[in-house]
Amino acid sequence: MKNVNDAANILIQKIRHYLIANMGKLLKDATLEEFYQAFSHSLREEIMINWTATMKTMEQKRARTAYYISMEYLPGRLMDNNITNIGALDVVKRVLEITTHNFHELMISEPDPGLGNGGLGRLASCYLDSLAAGSFPAFGYGLRYQYGIFEQEMWNGYQVERPDRWLLNQNPWEFRRDSFSAHVHYAGRPVPAVNSHGDEVLLLEDFEDVRALPYDIPIIGYPNNSHDFSVITLRLWSTKESPRNFELQSFNAGQLDQASENTSLSDVLYPNDNHDTGKRIRLKQEFLLVSASLQDIIRRHLHVYQTMDEFADKTRIQLNDTHPSLVIPELIRILTKDHDYSFDKAWETVQETCNYTNHTVLKEALEEWNEQRVHYLLPRQFHLLQKLNQRFCDQIRQKFPGDDERLARMSFLDGGQIKMANLLIYSCRRVNGVAALHTNILKNTIFPDFFEMYPEKFINVTNGVTQRRWLLHANPELAEFITKHIDQGWIKNFEEIKKLADIASDAKNQEEFLAIKKKNKERLIDFLHHENPVRDPKGRIVEHYPSLDPDALFDIQIKRIHEYKRQLLNLLHVLVLYQELKENPESRKIKRQVILGGKAAPGYQIAKNIIQFAYILARQINNDPDVNQKLRLAFIENYNVSAAQIIIPAADLSEQISTAGMEASGTGNMKLSINGALTIGTDDGANIEMRECVTDKWWPFCFGATSEENAELKKSRSYQPAEYAKNLKLKKALEALRDGSLTIDDSEKESLTTLHNSLLTGHNSSLPDKYFVLKDFEAYYEAQKRVEELYSTPNKWAEYALHNIAGMGNFSSDTSIKNYAANIWEIESCPIDKELLEKVREEYSGKGPYTSIN
């Protein structure tokens, strides 16, 4: 306790010093926000010591480095996770006790960083956590979105997009790095030139010059002991704080949109691209990330090695989806123009250093860019794309002479569009899917021509999640229960979680697990009652969502709103339950609290209709006294990581019901499962591998058509949704979508009618029910009856839940990163040099004579 008190007093002295030196405030007079700033800045000093030592260790060991480039990151609140990872929780609690501050209030005063949208961003953040925990030489790049993707408010069921206010106050966990700023050039007039090898390089005149300013965020790895933690860097680029990005002459001419366009490139993640301006901003945004990051990667390399001789050997670049695909032409351009590479050597370097992770089988998500737009905004890069495509087409003709159809399918310049996934598969050393099923679909269905030509490129790395954020931190009582029974090795080696199966059949352990789950449900109920509002048509809060008591089944579906994720299937089932309970209140054995959460893309109207359906149905159920003691529905407004950390530990049932063959992997399925939720799901994405590891014995709620069956239906075009709509339960529910019995105005009726038509007649020229909601409904309904049967025996349910947790050892992001490191990047762990760490600590403390740290 003495050491804790000593450390607490030192930290308090730093807080007092910061408040007076930076804010002119005494500790007793500081507001909560001021105390949070002072506390965070004081705590980060220890982090800075290890961050400095980690970077110096990587430089001194001249380690091959992995650079992870992603448009999205969703780390969640940083402070509480940092406290866990540096082992300072006891000290922090003592500091707050002495200064009379509430721990929970301090933690929630930090906003969630608005750097992502869904699973792509959460996965990227899990991977950075695992890279740091494994002490791998790595560096992340992204964009610092001023207003996030958006903050979601639900006005009478309508999604309203508001600016995310995560940067309303100073962010104490970021560091502005002006000296590492980069200049990115758009449009302009290309001027031909040649390098010393006689290869054409294009200079540029009369271009738009945009300054990208980097902000660094430390990513702290969970240590082997409390002092040797590694810290890697997430570098985020912004165009907001550079005055020359603002076109003053355009502003003075009254052209306000043109004047501010380049300052707004980092304003919003995924600007709505349903119009030309949005498409232009989105392309400029992606190139900003690419060009600034490549300049920085090369600068960092030259800082260590002085020459480019070892660049191809020492650099690995991971492209997280197609958004950073312009790395390919831009890296060739930089190498041939600025570093006097021959074109062939530059191309070989690209093929050696770049790797691509595919995250989707949806055609609309496989990015394509209009040739004319790229030609205008990026003329030099477009010239290189043409050259690469010609080389690629020549290789196809040589290997498959006379096969013009294959040529058209594989070419990445086709019909006035640039197919970015095709470009990446041709250019990258490795191409990985993110679940076994997904990788097989890529090989055999989406890109079979490429797999035939380059079978050695394709590899699978199944996604994972960090158990430290999503179990140790999010569910501390369950983590303590696990550690009590199997020790704490699981925190760094999640495969040890399998030991939990040995204690799953013990009734006392089952009761203890159920008690923990109940407490987590009570926390979620409190969140629903106080922090999840119901708003009127003007956005005013009129009430908060009611909920059932914690004895109810907590049935959870939290993910981006999309037709293929089939929130509509879930809602149709809830509607059927409501209708059955209305006819016979005793028709169900258990109480069920259904919770949905997620955002719809601003331009995705059907997804917004699904959200509105959830609101309308919740209003109907929650206000009906005949039903609302057995069934309730709540929609989570502005679902984010912090909300997930409350919802996921409370979940009994995890809804993973995407159309089989459509979900690449999923990571929400893993987070819910490691927290003791049972999965009701299709054989899709990583669900298949999870089921195999948990075993069929403990995975009782699998349902629905397989990916092969769905593929055959699409191929034969034989699916007739109207045949499935004859099911009496389903027919009654579908009729309620259009008969006005649920709605209170014409707008609501139109929204539900649109959903009805999307299932039975098609919408906007699309086929009816293209995600097979009606086909899978009966199987889903029967699986839900099995859910009710098992939940009615709580101890048996707990035994299943414990076996599900025990089966999740393969699904840690630590395992995924080890696979990337060994099979794609070929990098090795680079633990922090303890002697160097001590030297940095000595220099920081001012002890001893000054000596240069090389």
mmCIF file of N, CA, C and O in Angstrom, residues 461-499:
data_model
loop_
_atom_site.group_PDB
_atom_site.id
_atom_site.type_symbol
_atom_site.label_atom_id
_atom_site.label_comp_id
_atom_site.label_asym_id
_atom_site.label_seq_id
_atom_site.Cartn_x
_atom_site.Cartn_y
_atom_site.Cartn_z
ATOM 1 N N VAL A 461 -6.492 -15.176 -43.129
ATOM 2 C CA VAL A 461 -6.191 -14.820 -41.738
ATOM 3 C C VAL A 461 -7.525 -14.466 -41.086
ATOM 4 O O VAL A 461 -8.078 -13.389 -41.333
ATOM 5 N N THR A 462 -8.043 -15.373 -40.289
ATOM 6 C CA THR A 462 -9.336 -15.125 -39.646
ATOM 7 C C THR A 462 -9.209 -13.986 -38.641
ATOM 8 O O THR A 462 -8.234 -13.902 -37.895
ATOM 9 N N ASN A 463 -10.207 -13.109 -38.659
ATOM 10 C CA ASN A 463 -10.224 -11.971 -37.740
ATOM 11 C C ASN A 463 -10.210 -12.427 -36.286
ATOM 12 O O ASN A 463 -10.560 -13.557 -35.960
ATOM 13 N N GLY A 464 -9.851 -11.491 -35.425
ATOM 14 C CA GLY A 464 -9.899 -11.723 -33.989
ATOM 15 C C GLY A 464 -10.153 -10.416 -33.268
ATOM 16 O O GLY A 464 -10.130 -9.342 -33.865
ATOM 17 N N VAL A 465 -10.412 -10.512 -31.973
ATOM 18 C CA VAL A 465 -10.632 -9.324 -31.145
ATOM 19 C C VAL A 465 -9.682 -9.391 -29.955
ATOM 20 O O VAL A 465 -9.228 -10.471 -29.562
ATOM 21 N N THR A 466 -9.379 -8.237 -29.386
ATOM 22 C CA THR A 466 -8.492 -8.242 -28.231
ATOM 23 C C THR A 466 -9.286 -8.528 -26.956
ATOM 24 O O THR A 466 -10.209 -7.791 -26.595
ATOM 25 N N GLN A 467 -8.912 -9.584 -26.294
ATOM 26 C CA GLN A 467 -9.589 -9.980 -25.062
ATOM 27 C C GLN A 467 -9.324 -8.980 -23.935
ATOM 28 O O GLN A 467 -10.064 -8.943 -22.944
ATOM 29 N N ARG A 468 -8.284 -8.166 -24.098
ATOM 30 C CA ARG A 468 -7.981 -7.197 -23.036
ATOM 31 C C ARG A 468 -9.011 -6.059 -23.030
ATOM 32 O O ARG A 468 -9.525 -5.685 -21.979
ATOM 33 N N ARG A 469 -9.334 -5.511 -24.196
ATOM 34 C CA ARG A 469 -10.362 -4.467 -24.260
ATOM 35 C C ARG A 469 -11.750 -5.059 -24.018
ATOM 36 O O ARG A 469 -12.557 -4.490 -23.278
ATOM 37 N N TRP A 470 -12.028 -6.213 -24.644
ATOM 38 C CA TRP A 470 -13.411 -6.677 -24.723
ATOM 39 C C TRP A 470 -13.811 -7.685 -23.656
ATOM 40 O O TRP A 470 -14.963 -8.087 -23.584
ATOM 41 N N LEU A 471 -12.865 -8.070 -22.799
ATOM 42 C CA LEU A 471 -13.212 -8.938 -21.668
ATOM 43 C C LEU A 471 -12.584 -8.405 -20.388
ATOM 44 O O LEU A 471 -13.290 -8.033 -19.445
ATOM 45 N N LEU A 472 -11.275 -8.306 -20.338
ATOM 46 C CA LEU A 472 -10.590 -7.837 -19.130
ATOM 47 C C LEU A 472 -11.086 -6.449 -18.733
ATOM 48 O O LEU A 472 -11.378 -6.195 -17.560
ATOM 49 N N HIS A 473 -11.200 -5.550 -19.712
ATOM 50 C CA HIS A 473 -11.583 -4.176 -19.416
ATOM 51 C C HIS A 473 -13.101 -3.987 -19.416
ATOM 52 O O HIS A 473 -13.657 -3.341 -18.523
ATOM 53 N N ALA A 474 -13.790 -4.557 -20.405
ATOM 54 C CA ALA A 474 -15.224 -4.325 -20.534
ATOM 55 C C ALA A 474 -16.045 -5.097 -19.508
ATOM 56 O O ALA A 474 -17.143 -4.668 -19.149
ATOM 57 N N ASN A 475 -15.530 -6.228 -19.027
ATOM 58 C CA ASN A 475 -16.303 -7.101 -18.142
ATOM 59 C C ASN A 475 -15.419 -7.570 -16.985
ATOM 60 O O ASN A 475 -15.078 -8.751 -16.874
ATOM 61 N N PRO A 476 -15.041 -6.636 -16.102
ATOM 62 C CA PRO A 476 -14.034 -6.981 -15.079
ATOM 63 C C PRO A 476 -14.470 -8.086 -14.126
ATOM 64 O O PRO A 476 -13.620 -8.874 -13.678
ATOM 65 N N GLU A 477 -15.752 -8.189 -13.813
ATOM 66 C CA GLU A 477 -16.181 -9.239 -12.879
ATOM 67 C C GLU A 477 -16.095 -10.622 -13.517
ATOM 68 O O GLU A 477 -15.692 -11.581 -12.856
ATOM 69 N N LEU A 478 -16.445 -10.707 -14.811
ATOM 70 C CA LEU A 478 -16.279 -11.990 -15.499
ATOM 71 C C LEU A 478 -14.794 -12.322 -15.647
ATOM 72 O O LEU A 478 -14.385 -13.480 -15.493
ATOM 73 N N ALA A 479 -13.981 -11.307 -15.925
ATOM 74 C CA ALA A 479 -12.533 -11.526 -16.032
ATOM 75 C C ALA A 479 -11.971 -12.043 -14.707
ATOM 76 O O ALA A 479 -11.128 -12.959 -14.687
ATOM 77 N N GLU A 480 -12.434 -11.474 -13.620
ATOM 78 C CA GLU A 480 -11.982 -11.927 -12.300
ATOM 79 C C GLU A 480 -12.425 -13.366 -12.040
ATOM 80 O O GLU A 480 -11.660 -14.172 -11.482
ATOM 81 N N PHE A 481 -13.643 -13.698 -12.428
ATOM 82 C CA PHE A 481 -14.147 -15.068 -12.298
ATOM 83 C C PHE A 481 -13.261 -16.041 -13.084
ATOM 84 O O PHE A 481 -12.883 -17.111 -12.580
ATOM 85 N N ILE A 482 -12.916 -15.679 -14.310
ATOM 86 C CA ILE A 482 -12.082 -16.547 -15.148
ATOM 87 C C ILE A 482 -10.701 -16.712 -14.531
ATOM 88 O O ILE A 482 -10.172 -17.834 -14.422
ATOM 89 N N THR A 483 -10.104 -15.600 -14.099
ATOM 90 C CA THR A 483 -8.757 -15.647 -13.518
ATOM 91 C C THR A 483 -8.748 -16.487 -12.239
ATOM 92 O O THR A 483 -7.796 -17.242 -11.982
ATOM 93 N N LYS A 484 -9.798 -16.387 -11.457
ATOM 94 C CA LYS A 484 -9.886 -17.172 -10.222
ATOM 95 C C LYS A 484 -9.833 -18.664 -10.519
ATOM 96 O O LYS A 484 -9.237 -19.442 -9.745
ATOM 97 N N HIS A 485 -10.416 -19.064 -11.638
ATOM 98 C CA HIS A 485 -10.513 -20.491 -11.947
ATOM 99 C C HIS A 485 -9.364 -21.009 -12.807
ATOM 100 O O HIS A 485 -9.005 -22.185 -12.687
ATOM 101 N N ILE A 486 -8.788 -20.176 -13.674
ATOM 102 C CA ILE A 486 -7.753 -20.704 -14.585
ATOM 103 C C ILE A 486 -6.474 -19.868 -14.572
ATOM 104 O O ILE A 486 -5.602 -20.054 -15.419
ATOM 105 N N ASP A 487 -6.348 -18.939 -13.602
ATOM 106 C CA ASP A 487 -5.196 -18.041 -13.502
ATOM 107 C C ASP A 487 -5.263 -16.980 -14.621
ATOM 108 O O ASP A 487 -6.191 -16.967 -15.429
ATOM 109 N N GLN A 488 -4.258 -16.113 -14.693
ATOM 110 C CA GLN A 488 -4.349 -14.938 -15.562
ATOM 111 C C GLN A 488 -3.598 -15.086 -16.884
ATOM 112 O O GLN A 488 -3.479 -14.111 -17.639
ATOM 113 N N GLY A 489 -3.126 -16.273 -17.198
ATOM 114 C CA GLY A 489 -2.393 -16.453 -18.452
ATOM 115 C C GLY A 489 -3.209 -16.097 -19.688
ATOM 116 O O GLY A 489 -2.657 -15.697 -20.714
ATOM 117 N N TRP A 490 -4.534 -16.220 -19.613
ATOM 118 C CA TRP A 490 -5.415 -15.944 -20.759
ATOM 119 C C TRP A 490 -5.323 -14.501 -21.247
ATOM 120 O O TRP A 490 -5.648 -14.219 -22.404
ATOM 121 N N ILE A 491 -4.879 -13.598 -20.383
ATOM 122 C CA ILE A 491 -4.849 -12.180 -20.756
ATOM 123 C C ILE A 491 -3.867 -11.947 -21.898
ATOM 124 O O ILE A 491 -4.131 -11.126 -22.794
ATOM 125 N N LYS A 492 -2.753 -12.671 -21.889
ATOM 126 C CA LYS A 492 -1.782 -12.542 -22.978
ATOM 127 C C LYS A 492 -1.804 -13.737 -23.934
ATOM 128 O O LYS A 492 -1.350 -13.639 -25.059
ATOM 129 N N ASN A 493 -2.322 -14.860 -23.486
ATOM 130 C CA ASN A 493 -2.402 -16.056 -24.329
ATOM 131 C C ASN A 493 -3.816 -16.616 -24.225
ATOM 132 O O ASN A 493 -4.127 -17.420 -23.351
ATOM 133 N N PHE A 494 -4.675 -16.172 -25.144
ATOM 134 C CA PHE A 494 -6.104 -16.474 -25.002
ATOM 135 C C PHE A 494 -6.421 -17.944 -25.239
ATOM 136 O O PHE A 494 -7.512 -18.391 -24.891
ATOM 137 N N GLU A 495 -5.506 -18.690 -25.798
ATOM 138 C CA GLU A 495 -5.756 -20.113 -25.976
ATOM 139 C C GLU A 495 -5.969 -20.811 -24.634
ATOM 140 O O GLU A 495 -6.602 -21.872 -24.566
ATOM 141 N N GLU A 496 -5.467 -20.227 -23.563
ATOM 142 C CA GLU A 496 -5.636 -20.827 -22.234
ATOM 143 C C GLU A 496 -7.086 -20.773 -21.755
ATOM 144 O O GLU A 496 -7.439 -21.422 -20.763
ATOM 145 N N ILE A 497 -7.934 -20.022 -22.443
ATOM 146 C CA ILE A 497 -9.336 -19.916 -22.040
ATOM 147 C C ILE A 497 -10.037 -21.277 -22.132
ATOM 148 O O ILE A 497 -11.075 -21.490 -21.496
ATOM 149 N N LYS A 498 -9.472 -22.207 -22.893
ATOM 150 C CA LYS A 498 -10.088 -23.535 -23.030
ATOM 151 C C LYS A 498 -10.200 -24.257 -21.690
ATOM 152 O O LYS A 498 -11.042 -25.148 -21.510
ATOM 153 N N LYS A 499 -9.364 -23.869 -20.715
ATOM 154 C CA LYS A 499 -9.415 -24.500 -19.400
ATOM 155 C C LYS A 499 -10.746 -24.257 -18.704
ATOM 156 O O LYS A 499 -11.119 -24.993 -17.782
#
